[in-house]
PDB file of C-alpha atoms and ligand atoms in Angstrom:
ATOM      1  CA  MET A   1      92.622 -58.224 -82.612  1.00  0.00           C
ATOM      2  CA  SER A   2      88.985 -59.330 -82.304  1.00  0.00           C
ATOM      3  CA  GLU A   3      87.435 -60.291 -85.639  1.00  0.00           C
ATOM      4  CA  PHE A   4      90.549 -59.397 -87.619  1.00  0.00           C
ATOM      5  CA  VAL A   5      93.054 -62.066 -88.561  1.00  0.00           C
ATOM      6  CA  SER A   6      96.554 -60.954 -87.668  1.00  0.00           C
ATOM      7  CA  SER A   7      99.598 -63.005 -88.472  1.00  0.00           C
ATOM      8  CA  ASN A   8     102.185 -60.352 -87.682  1.00  0.00           C
ATOM      9  CA  GLY A   9     100.822 -58.767 -84.505  1.00  0.00           C
ATOM     10  CA  TYR A  10     103.108 -57.167 -81.932  1.00  0.00           C
ATOM     11  CA  GLU A  11     103.029 -60.012 -79.386  1.00  0.00           C
ATOM     12  CA  GLU A  12     103.733 -62.647 -82.019  1.00  0.00           C
ATOM     13  CA  CYS A  13     106.678 -60.649 -83.429  1.00  0.00           C
ATOM     14  CA  ARG A  14     107.947 -59.881 -79.900  1.00  0.00           C
ATOM     15  CA  ALA A  15     107.953 -63.588 -79.015  1.00  0.00           C
ATOM     16  CA  THR A  16     109.920 -64.435 -82.156  1.00  0.00           C
ATOM     17  CA  ALA A  17     112.352 -61.554 -81.532  1.00  0.00           C
ATOM     18  CA  ASP A  18     112.888 -62.627 -77.912  1.00  0.00           C
ATOM     19  CA  TRP A  19     113.515 -66.227 -79.008  1.00  0.00           C
ATOM     20  CA  LEU A  20     116.167 -65.047 -81.478  1.00  0.00           C
ATOM     21  CA  LEU A  21     117.763 -62.632 -78.992  1.00  0.00           C
ATOM     22  CA  SER A  22     118.108 -65.416 -76.455  1.00  0.00           C
ATOM     23  CA  SER A  23     119.524 -67.807 -79.094  1.00  0.00           C
ATOM     24  CA  THR A  24     122.364 -65.619 -80.424  1.00  0.00           C
ATOM     25  CA  LYS A  25     124.743 -63.001 -79.088  1.00  0.00           C
ATOM     26  CA  VAL A  26     124.804 -61.140 -82.426  1.00  0.00           C
ATOM     27  CA  ARG A  27     122.856 -57.858 -82.300  1.00  0.00           C
ATOM     28  CA  PRO A  28     122.310 -56.990 -85.978  1.00  0.00           C
ATOM     29  CA  THR A  29     121.839 -53.415 -87.163  1.00  0.00           C
ATOM     30  CA  VAL A  30     121.661 -54.489 -90.812  1.00  0.00           C
ATOM     31  CA  GLY A  31     119.148 -56.952 -92.298  1.00  0.00           C
ATOM     32  CA  ILE A  32     119.702 -58.483 -95.724  1.00  0.00           C
ATOM     33  CA  VAL A  33     117.110 -60.346 -97.795  1.00  0.00           C
ATOM     34  CA  CYS A  34     118.645 -62.680-100.376  1.00  0.00           C
ATOM     35  CA  GLY A  35     116.606 -63.007-103.567  1.00  0.00           C
ATOM     36  CA  SER A  36     116.286 -66.025-105.857  1.00  0.00           C
ATOM     37  CA  GLY A  37     119.701 -67.608-106.380  1.00  0.00           C
ATOM     38  CA  LEU A  38     121.395 -64.858-104.334  1.00  0.00           C
ATOM     39  CA  GLY A  39     121.679 -66.769-101.053  1.00  0.00           C
ATOM     40  CA  GLY A  40     125.474 -66.591-101.380  1.00  0.00           C
ATOM     41  CA  LEU A  41     125.256 -63.142 -99.802  1.00  0.00           C
ATOM     42  CA  ALA A  42     124.698 -64.893 -96.477  1.00  0.00           C
ATOM     43  CA  ASP A  43     127.818 -67.010 -96.976  1.00  0.00           C
ATOM     44  CA  MET A  44     129.910 -63.840 -96.660  1.00  0.00           C
ATOM     45  CA  LEU A  45     129.030 -63.513 -92.960  1.00  0.00           C
ATOM     46  CA  LYS A  46     131.848 -64.239 -90.501  1.00  0.00           C
ATOM     47  CA  ASP A  47     131.173 -66.609 -87.581  1.00  0.00           C
ATOM     48  CA  PRO A  48     127.717 -67.451 -88.939  1.00  0.00           C
ATOM     49  CA  GLN A  49     124.943 -68.690 -86.709  1.00  0.00           C
ATOM     50  CA  VAL A  50     122.148 -70.359 -88.639  1.00  0.00           C
ATOM     51  CA  PHE A  51     118.479 -70.861 -87.693  1.00  0.00           C
ATOM     52  CA  LYS A  52     116.230 -72.851 -89.985  1.00  0.00           C
ATOM     53  CA  TYR A  53     112.881 -71.136 -90.525  1.00  0.00           C
ATOM     54  CA  SER A  54     111.173 -74.330 -89.388  1.00  0.00           C
ATOM     55  CA  ASP A  55     112.879 -73.975 -85.963  1.00  0.00           C
ATOM     56  CA  ILE A  56     111.948 -70.302 -85.418  1.00  0.00           C
ATOM     57  CA  PRO A  57     108.646 -69.722 -83.578  1.00  0.00           C
ATOM     58  CA  ASN A  58     105.938 -68.136 -85.792  1.00  0.00           C
ATOM     59  CA  PHE A  59     108.161 -68.062 -88.886  1.00  0.00           C
ATOM     60  CA  PRO A  60     106.687 -69.171 -92.205  1.00  0.00           C
ATOM     61  CA  ARG A  61     108.545 -71.853 -94.236  1.00  0.00           C
ATOM     62  CA  SER A  62     110.225 -71.166 -97.553  1.00  0.00           C
ATOM     63  CA  THR A  63     108.814 -73.420-100.287  1.00  0.00           C
ATOM     64  CA  VAL A  64     110.691 -72.146-103.352  1.00  0.00           C
ATOM     65  CA  HIS A  65     113.499 -73.923-105.203  1.00  0.00           C
ATOM     66  CA  GLY A  66     116.585 -71.685-104.956  1.00  0.00           C
ATOM     67  CA  HIS A  67     115.702 -70.437-101.455  1.00  0.00           C
ATOM     68  CA  ALA A  68     117.447 -72.193 -98.530  1.00  0.00           C
ATOM     69  CA  GLY A  69     114.962 -71.167 -95.834  1.00  0.00           C
ATOM     70  CA  GLN A  70     117.136 -70.004 -92.964  1.00  0.00           C
ATOM     71  CA  LEU A  71     118.243 -66.937 -91.032  1.00  0.00           C
ATOM     72  CA  VAL A  72     121.980 -66.387 -90.791  1.00  0.00           C
ATOM     73  CA  PHE A  73     123.447 -64.091 -88.106  1.00  0.00           C
ATOM     74  CA  GLY A  74     127.061 -62.923 -88.318  1.00  0.00           C
ATOM     75  CA  MET A  75     129.485 -60.119 -89.088  1.00  0.00           C
ATOM     76  CA  LEU A  76     129.871 -58.541 -92.532  1.00  0.00           C
ATOM     77  CA  LYS A  77     132.812 -56.164 -92.887  1.00  0.00           C
ATOM     78  CA  GLY A  78     132.709 -55.556 -89.158  1.00  0.00           C
ATOM     79  CA  LYS A  79     128.949 -54.871 -89.019  1.00  0.00           C
ATOM     80  CA  PRO A  80     126.535 -57.210 -87.237  1.00  0.00           C
ATOM     81  CA  CYS A  81     124.028 -58.521 -89.797  1.00  0.00           C
ATOM     82  CA  VAL A  82     121.134 -60.906 -90.155  1.00  0.00           C
ATOM     83  CA  CYS A  83     120.458 -62.470 -93.563  1.00  0.00           C
ATOM     84  CA  MET A  84     117.276 -64.082 -94.806  1.00  0.00           C
ATOM     85  CA  GLN A  85     118.417 -66.911 -97.045  1.00  0.00           C
ATOM     86  CA  GLY A  86     115.091 -67.280 -98.751  1.00  0.00           C
ATOM     87  CA  ARG A  87     112.029 -65.061 -98.475  1.00  0.00           C
ATOM     88  CA  PHE A  88     108.268 -65.510 -98.624  1.00  0.00           C
ATOM     89  CA  HIS A  89     106.048 -64.655-101.577  1.00  0.00           C
ATOM     90  CA  LEU A  90     102.364 -64.076-102.203  1.00  0.00           C
ATOM     91  CA  TYR A  91     102.353 -66.907-104.747  1.00  0.00           C
ATOM     92  CA  GLU A  92     103.277 -69.430-102.036  1.00  0.00           C
ATOM     93  CA  GLY A  93      99.839 -68.755-100.594  1.00  0.00           C
ATOM     94  CA  TYR A  94     100.894 -66.774 -97.528  1.00  0.00           C
ATOM     95  CA  PRO A  95      98.835 -63.784 -96.462  1.00  0.00           C
ATOM     96  CA  VAL A  96     100.823 -60.629 -97.191  1.00  0.00           C
ATOM     97  CA  GLN A  97     101.047 -59.949 -93.422  1.00  0.00           C
ATOM     98  CA  LYS A  98     102.865 -63.247 -92.876  1.00  0.00           C
ATOM     99  CA  ILE A  99     105.308 -62.493 -95.701  1.00  0.00           C
ATOM    100  CA  THR A 100     106.401 -59.338 -93.917  1.00  0.00           C
ATOM    101  CA  LEU A 101     106.580 -60.742 -90.361  1.00  0.00           C
ATOM    102  CA  PRO A 102     110.403 -60.985 -90.557  1.00  0.00           C
ATOM    103  CA  MET A 103     110.656 -57.206 -91.097  1.00  0.00           C
ATOM    104  CA  ARG A 104     108.816 -56.511 -87.843  1.00  0.00           C
ATOM    105  CA  VAL A 105     110.904 -59.113 -86.032  1.00  0.00           C
ATOM    106  CA  PHE A 106     114.080 -57.495 -87.378  1.00  0.00           C
ATOM    107  CA  LYS A 107     112.903 -54.129 -86.139  1.00  0.00           C
ATOM    108  CA  LEU A 108     112.373 -55.582 -82.667  1.00  0.00           C
ATOM    109  CA  ILE A 109     115.854 -57.122 -82.556  1.00  0.00           C
ATOM    110  CA  GLY A 110     117.442 -53.754 -83.404  1.00  0.00           C
ATOM    111  CA  VAL A 111     117.855 -53.700 -87.198  1.00  0.00           C
ATOM    112  CA  GLU A 112     118.018 -50.129 -88.561  1.00  0.00           C
ATOM    113  CA  THR A 113     118.765 -50.713 -92.231  1.00  0.00           C
ATOM    114  CA  MET A 114     117.275 -53.268 -94.637  1.00  0.00           C
ATOM    115  CA  ILE A 115     119.053 -54.313 -97.817  1.00  0.00           C
ATOM    116  CA  LEU A 116     116.762 -56.282-100.109  1.00  0.00           C
ATOM    117  CA  THR A 117     117.731 -58.121-103.275  1.00  0.00           C
ATOM    118  CA  ASN A 118     115.673 -59.876-105.898  1.00  0.00           C
ATOM    119  CA  ALA A 119     115.810 -61.331-109.365  1.00  0.00           C
ATOM    120  CA  ALA A 120     113.576 -59.439-111.778  1.00  0.00           C
ATOM    121  CA  GLY A 121     112.546 -59.325-115.405  1.00  0.00           C
ATOM    122  CA  GLY A 122     113.856 -56.331-117.322  1.00  0.00           C
ATOM    123  CA  LEU A 123     111.226 -54.101-118.959  1.00  0.00           C
ATOM    124  CA  ASN A 124     113.500 -51.171-119.802  1.00  0.00           C
ATOM    125  CA  LYS A 125     114.865 -51.691-123.319  1.00  0.00           C
ATOM    126  CA  ASP A 126     118.309 -50.460-122.225  1.00  0.00           C
ATOM    127  CA  PHE A 127     118.645 -53.240-119.627  1.00  0.00           C
ATOM    128  CA  LYS A 128     120.520 -56.451-120.361  1.00  0.00           C
ATOM    129  CA  VAL A 129     120.481 -59.803-118.584  1.00  0.00           C
ATOM    130  CA  GLY A 130     123.041 -59.600-115.775  1.00  0.00           C
ATOM    131  CA  ASP A 131     122.513 -55.876-115.123  1.00  0.00           C
ATOM    132  CA  VAL A 132     121.843 -54.775-111.563  1.00  0.00           C
ATOM    133  CA  MET A 133     119.142 -52.157-110.955  1.00  0.00           C
ATOM    134  CA  ILE A 134     119.223 -49.930-107.888  1.00  0.00           C
ATOM    135  CA  ILE A 135     115.534 -49.606-107.026  1.00  0.00           C
ATOM    136  CA  LYS A 136     114.659 -45.930-106.743  1.00  0.00           C
ATOM    137  CA  ASP A 137     110.905 -46.444-106.412  1.00  0.00           C
ATOM    138  CA  HIS A 138     108.217 -49.069-106.819  1.00  0.00           C
ATOM    139  CA  ILE A 139     104.762 -49.720-108.205  1.00  0.00           C
ATOM    140  CA  ASN A 140     102.864 -52.079-105.924  1.00  0.00           C
ATOM    141  CA  LEU A 141     100.239 -53.636-108.188  1.00  0.00           C
ATOM    142  CA  PRO A 142      98.896 -56.072-105.558  1.00  0.00           C
ATOM    143  CA  GLY A 143      98.848 -53.136-103.114  1.00  0.00           C
ATOM    144  CA  ILE A 144      96.829 -50.976-105.464  1.00  0.00           C
ATOM    145  CA  ALA A 145      94.365 -53.879-105.607  1.00  0.00           C
ATOM    146  CA  GLY A 146      94.151 -54.054-101.784  1.00  0.00           C
ATOM    147  CA  VAL A 147      96.927 -56.527-100.946  1.00  0.00           C
ATOM    148  CA  ASN A 148      99.065 -54.338 -98.711  1.00  0.00           C
ATOM    149  CA  PRO A 149     100.775 -55.695 -95.560  1.00  0.00           C
ATOM    150  CA  LEU A 150      99.431 -52.788 -93.490  1.00  0.00           C
ATOM    151  CA  VAL A 151      95.775 -53.592 -94.197  1.00  0.00           C
ATOM    152  CA  GLY A 152      94.028 -54.331 -90.891  1.00  0.00           C
ATOM    153  CA  PRO A 153      94.173 -52.614 -87.518  1.00  0.00           C
ATOM    154  CA  ASN A 154      97.286 -50.440 -87.116  1.00  0.00           C
ATOM    155  CA  ASP A 155      99.590 -51.105 -84.183  1.00  0.00           C
ATOM    156  CA  ASP A 156     101.173 -47.776 -83.238  1.00  0.00           C
ATOM    157  CA  ARG A 157     104.057 -49.633 -81.572  1.00  0.00           C
ATOM    158  CA  PHE A 158     105.285 -50.391 -85.097  1.00  0.00           C
ATOM    159  CA  GLY A 159     104.349 -47.195 -86.926  1.00  0.00           C
ATOM    160  CA  LEU A 160     101.804 -44.754 -88.308  1.00  0.00           C
ATOM    161  CA  ARG A 161      98.409 -45.662 -89.742  1.00  0.00           C
ATOM    162  CA  PHE A 162      99.198 -43.873 -93.024  1.00  0.00           C
ATOM    163  CA  PRO A 163     102.956 -44.047 -93.613  1.00  0.00           C
ATOM    164  CA  CYS A 164     104.569 -41.978 -96.361  1.00  0.00           C
ATOM    165  CA  MET A 165     106.073 -43.963 -99.243  1.00  0.00           C
ATOM    166  CA  SER A 166     107.549 -41.174-101.360  1.00  0.00           C
ATOM    167  CA  ASP A 167     110.844 -41.770 -99.558  1.00  0.00           C
ATOM    168  CA  ALA A 168     110.620 -45.569 -99.448  1.00  0.00           C
ATOM    169  CA  TYR A 169     114.111 -46.119-100.891  1.00  0.00           C
ATOM    170  CA  ASP A 170     116.867 -44.284 -99.057  1.00  0.00           C
ATOM    171  CA  ARG A 171     118.470 -41.780-101.427  1.00  0.00           C
ATOM    172  CA  LYS A 172     121.767 -41.565 -99.554  1.00  0.00           C
ATOM    173  CA  LEU A 173     122.226 -45.327 -99.775  1.00  0.00           C
ATOM    174  CA  GLY A 174     121.265 -45.179-103.461  1.00  0.00           C
ATOM    175  CA  GLN A 175     123.978 -42.584-104.041  1.00  0.00           C
ATOM    176  CA  LEU A 176     126.473 -44.633-102.038  1.00  0.00           C
ATOM    177  CA  ALA A 177     125.643 -47.641-104.260  1.00  0.00           C
ATOM    178  CA  HIS A 178     126.289 -45.567-107.410  1.00  0.00           C
ATOM    179  CA  ASP A 179     129.616 -44.362-105.963  1.00  0.00           C
ATOM    180  CA  VAL A 180     130.674 -47.897-105.011  1.00  0.00           C
ATOM    181  CA  ALA A 181     129.643 -49.240-108.451  1.00  0.00           C
ATOM    182  CA  ALA A 182     131.711 -46.523-110.161  1.00  0.00           C
ATOM    183  CA  GLU A 183     134.744 -47.315-107.998  1.00  0.00           C
ATOM    184  CA  LEU A 184     134.450 -51.023-108.705  1.00  0.00           C
ATOM    185  CA  GLY A 185     134.037 -50.330-112.441  1.00  0.00           C
ATOM    186  CA  PHE A 186     130.621 -52.028-112.431  1.00  0.00           C
ATOM    187  CA  LYS A 187     129.105 -50.403-115.537  1.00  0.00           C
ATOM    188  CA  PHE A 188     126.190 -52.840-115.424  1.00  0.00           C
ATOM    189  CA  VAL A 189     124.699 -51.054-112.387  1.00  0.00           C
ATOM    190  CA  LYS A 190     121.599 -49.064-113.422  1.00  0.00           C
ATOM    191  CA  GLU A 191     118.680 -47.461-111.608  1.00  0.00           C
ATOM    192  CA  GLY A 192     114.933 -47.743-112.037  1.00  0.00           C
ATOM    193  CA  VAL A 193     111.402 -48.470-110.877  1.00  0.00           C
ATOM    194  CA  TYR A 194     110.442 -51.978-109.738  1.00  0.00           C
ATOM    195  CA  CYS A 195     106.909 -53.203-110.248  1.00  0.00           C
ATOM    196  CA  ALA A 196     105.583 -55.998-108.042  1.00  0.00           C
ATOM    197  CA  VAL A 197     103.136 -58.580-109.323  1.00  0.00           C
ATOM    198  CA  SER A 198     101.812 -61.532-107.378  1.00  0.00           C
ATOM    199  CA  GLY A 199     102.942 -64.339-109.743  1.00  0.00           C
ATOM    200  CA  PRO A 200     103.569 -67.259-109.970  1.00  0.00           C
ATOM    201  CA  SER A 201     102.768 -67.081-113.685  1.00  0.00           C
ATOM    202  CA  PHE A 202     105.105 -64.808-115.589  1.00  0.00           C
ATOM    203  CA  GLU A 203     103.572 -61.830-117.395  1.00  0.00           C
ATOM    204  CA  THR A 204     101.873 -61.941-120.760  1.00  0.00           C
ATOM    205  CA  ILE A 205     103.201 -59.792-123.577  1.00  0.00           C
ATOM    206  CA  ALA A 206     100.288 -57.388-123.128  1.00  0.00           C
ATOM    207  CA  GLU A 207     101.019 -57.143-119.391  1.00  0.00           C
ATOM    208  CA  CYS A 208     104.708 -56.418-120.032  1.00  0.00           C
ATOM    209  CA  ARG A 209     103.767 -53.654-122.439  1.00  0.00           C
ATOM    210  CA  MET A 210     101.325 -52.240-119.900  1.00  0.00           C
ATOM    211  CA  LEU A 211     103.922 -52.280-117.093  1.00  0.00           C
ATOM    212  CA  ARG A 212     106.452 -50.502-119.300  1.00  0.00           C
ATOM    213  CA  THR A 213     103.851 -47.873-120.183  1.00  0.00           C
ATOM    214  CA  LEU A 214     103.166 -47.422-116.469  1.00  0.00           C
ATOM    215  CA  GLY A 215     106.804 -46.469-115.934  1.00  0.00           C
ATOM    216  CA  ALA A 216     108.274 -49.685-114.566  1.00  0.00           C
ATOM    217  CA  ASP A 217     111.828 -50.701-115.514  1.00  0.00           C
ATOM    218  CA  ALA A 218     111.731 -54.193-113.978  1.00  0.00           C
ATOM    219  CA  VAL A 219     109.076 -56.612-112.759  1.00  0.00           C
ATOM    220  CA  GLY A 220     109.205 -59.187-109.981  1.00  0.00           C
ATOM    221  CA  MET A 221     107.232 -61.042-107.350  1.00  0.00           C
ATOM    222  CA  SER A 222     108.680 -59.728-104.097  1.00  0.00           C
ATOM    223  CA  THR A 223     110.354 -56.895-102.150  1.00  0.00           C
ATOM    224  CA  VAL A 224     107.670 -54.183-102.099  1.00  0.00           C
ATOM    225  CA  HIS A 225     105.664 -55.814 -99.289  1.00  0.00           C
ATOM    226  CA  GLU A 226     108.817 -56.082 -97.174  1.00  0.00           C
ATOM    227  CA  VAL A 227     109.799 -52.480 -97.932  1.00  0.00           C
ATOM    228  CA  ILE A 228     106.353 -51.204 -96.909  1.00  0.00           C
ATOM    229  CA  ALA A 229     106.474 -53.085 -93.583  1.00  0.00           C
ATOM    230  CA  ALA A 230     110.074 -52.007 -92.960  1.00  0.00           C
ATOM    231  CA  ARG A 231     109.371 -48.339 -93.711  1.00  0.00           C
ATOM    232  CA  HIS A 232     106.246 -48.465 -91.559  1.00  0.00           C
ATOM    233  CA  ALA A 233     108.465 -49.632 -88.706  1.00  0.00           C
ATOM    234  CA  GLY A 234     111.003 -46.840 -89.358  1.00  0.00           C
ATOM    235  CA  MET A 235     113.835 -48.839 -90.924  1.00  0.00           C
ATOM    236  CA  ARG A 236     115.627 -47.357 -93.922  1.00  0.00           C
ATOM    237  CA  CYS A 237     115.592 -49.462 -97.073  1.00  0.00           C
ATOM    238  CA  PHE A 238     117.920 -50.064 -99.960  1.00  0.00           C
ATOM    239  CA  ALA A 239     117.040 -52.566-102.694  1.00  0.00           C
ATOM    240  CA  LEU A 240     118.649 -54.073-105.774  1.00  0.00           C
ATOM    241  CA  SER A 241     117.225 -56.121-108.642  1.00  0.00           C
ATOM    242  CA  LEU A 242     119.357 -58.509-110.597  1.00  0.00           C
ATOM    243  CA  ILE A 243     117.954 -58.468-114.139  1.00  0.00           C
ATOM    244  CA  SER A 244     117.739 -62.211-114.641  1.00  0.00           C
ATOM    245  CA  ASN A 245     115.770 -62.210-117.890  1.00  0.00           C
ATOM    246  CA  CYS A 246     114.396 -59.719-120.353  1.00  0.00           C
ATOM    247  CA  THR A 247     110.629 -59.719-120.536  1.00  0.00           C
ATOM    248  CA  VAL A 248     108.954 -60.524-123.822  1.00  0.00           C
ATOM    249  CA  MET A 249     107.428 -57.490-125.535  1.00  0.00           C
ATOM    250  CA  GLU A 250     106.975 -58.699-129.134  1.00  0.00           C
ATOM    251  CA  TYR A 251     104.568 -61.316-130.460  1.00  0.00           C
ATOM    252  CA  ASP A 252     107.133 -62.711-132.916  1.00  0.00           C
ATOM    253  CA  SER A 253     109.720 -63.288-130.138  1.00  0.00           C
ATOM    254  CA  GLN A 254     110.801 -66.868-129.388  1.00  0.00           C
ATOM    255  CA  GLU A 255     111.912 -65.938-125.825  1.00  0.00           C
ATOM    256  CA  LYS A 256     110.103 -67.529-122.877  1.00  0.00           C
ATOM    257  CA  ALA A 257     110.583 -66.512-119.220  1.00  0.00           C
ATOM    258  CA  ASN A 258     111.441 -69.447-116.952  1.00  0.00           C
ATOM    259  CA  HIS A 259     112.695 -69.952-113.392  1.00  0.00           C
ATOM    260  CA  GLU A 260     115.811 -71.894-114.453  1.00  0.00           C
ATOM    261  CA  GLU A 261     117.061 -68.902-116.460  1.00  0.00           C
ATOM    262  CA  VAL A 262     116.451 -66.703-113.407  1.00  0.00           C
ATOM    263  CA  LEU A 263     118.585 -68.988-111.208  1.00  0.00           C
ATOM    264  CA  GLU A 264     121.309 -69.413-113.846  1.00  0.00           C
ATOM    265  CA  THR A 265     121.733 -65.635-114.289  1.00  0.00           C
ATOM    266  CA  ALA A 266     121.877 -65.256-110.511  1.00  0.00           C
ATOM    267  CA  ARG A 267     124.604 -67.940-110.344  1.00  0.00           C
ATOM    268  CA  GLN A 268     126.667 -66.132-112.965  1.00  0.00           C
ATOM    269  CA  THR A 269     126.433 -62.655-111.477  1.00  0.00           C
ATOM    270  CA  ALA A 270     126.133 -63.425-107.769  1.00  0.00           C
ATOM    271  CA  ALA A 271     129.818 -62.766-107.037  1.00  0.00           C
ATOM    272  CA  GLN A 272     129.640 -59.193-108.368  1.00  0.00           C
ATOM    273  CA  LEU A 273     126.408 -58.494-106.555  1.00  0.00           C
ATOM    274  CA  GLU A 274     127.947 -59.811-103.322  1.00  0.00           C
ATOM    275  CA  LYS A 275     130.958 -57.517-103.793  1.00  0.00           C
ATOM    276  CA  LEU A 276     128.655 -54.547-104.372  1.00  0.00           C
ATOM    277  CA  VAL A 277     126.521 -55.257-101.297  1.00  0.00           C
ATOM    278  CA  SER A 278     129.436 -56.004 -98.972  1.00  0.00           C
ATOM    279  CA  THR A 279     131.236 -52.808-100.005  1.00  0.00           C
ATOM    280  CA  ILE A 280     128.053 -50.781 -99.431  1.00  0.00           C
ATOM    281  CA  VAL A 281     127.681 -52.339 -95.968  1.00  0.00           C
ATOM    282  CA  ALA A 282     131.325 -51.564 -95.156  1.00  0.00           C
ATOM    283  CA  ARG A 283     130.858 -47.882 -96.098  1.00  0.00           C
ATOM    284  CA  MET A 284     127.427 -47.397 -94.624  1.00  0.00           C
ATOM    285  CA  GLU A 285     126.977 -45.024 -91.740  1.00  0.00           C
ATOM    286  CA  HIS A 286     124.518 -45.655 -88.953  1.00  0.00           C
ATOM    287  CA  SER A 287     120.920 -44.809 -89.788  1.00  0.00           C
ATOM    288  CA  ASN A 288     119.534 -41.711 -88.167  1.00  0.00           C
ATOM    289  CA  THR A 289     116.393 -41.634 -90.266  1.00  0.00           C
ATOM    290  CA  SER A 290     113.066 -43.089 -89.327  1.00  0.00           C
ATOM    291  CA  PHE A 291     109.945 -41.802 -91.048  1.00  0.00           C
TER     292      PHE A 291
HETATM  293  N1  LIG B 301     108.573 -61.541-114.115  1.00  0.00           N
HETATM  294  C1  LIG B 301     108.223 -61.590-112.815  1.00  0.00           C
HETATM  295  N2  LIG B 301     109.058 -61.974-111.861  1.00  0.00           N
HETATM  296  C2  LIG B 301     110.315 -62.285-112.202  1.00  0.00           C
HETATM  297  C3  LIG B 301     110.742 -62.239-113.537  1.00  0.00           C
HETATM  298  C4  LIG B 301     109.816 -61.854-114.549  1.00  0.00           C
HETATM  299  O1  LIG B 301     110.125 -61.795-115.755  1.00  0.00           O
HETATM  300  N3  LIG B 301     112.048 -62.618-113.541  1.00  0.00           N
HETATM  301  C5  LIG B 301     112.388 -62.858-112.249  1.00  0.00           C
HETATM  302  N4  LIG B 301     111.338 -62.660-111.447  1.00  0.00           N
END
């Protein structure tokens, strides 16, 4: 890697993957990332085997309140899964390559499909707190400014130098999610574009108005970096945002975004989100897509 700093190089990811493979008999084909307050998704796994991030070689540590900081292996509706209970964010100070290391490790242990969840601020005026948005596309603001996990030398063992992102979010899984939501009578399930910002400060009113004008329906501080690394490595991706707060668009509004509201909304709606995700996993067919 010479003069370039790499914190998610092939050898490093391989060593972490081998450590995990020798520590559990579970061979996951599905990876799940639990967003803020949504760690309960991991509690659905049968016969769970838990590894604290601090015990896993090369893994970063989760520093955010509401994120447990552990990997959970187990079975969900008969499918072998690995769950990240807690993820890594730019605002914690990690380089974007370190944030996405788990995606490359998952690829090396055999994961084919990534399901990512997050809590996000609603920008679309039709969204209400407690809605769930199927992410159909993203705007990567840090990426546009040069903070992309694939910056640096490309390792062809993971994927292409210039991966396509017009199919970042798997359309079949999106359709399956709509079908499952309709069957469950979940009228609060919507669809839209997620915009990533670096945080940790929430957006100003002017920024919210700008993001809406740009075509974003929800804003958050995660997910897109993981999706880019996962797609680069040929895994299919499906992602959901829980609308935990509505962003402030008017100067005479008394509303103020805060992390406690984000966690409280997640607590109230987690059970429905878990039902949605577990039913999608149960119905999912094996992935035969890559790039
Ligand atoms: N902005 C950015 N990130 C968020 C928000 C928000 O309003 N809510 C939850 N994550």
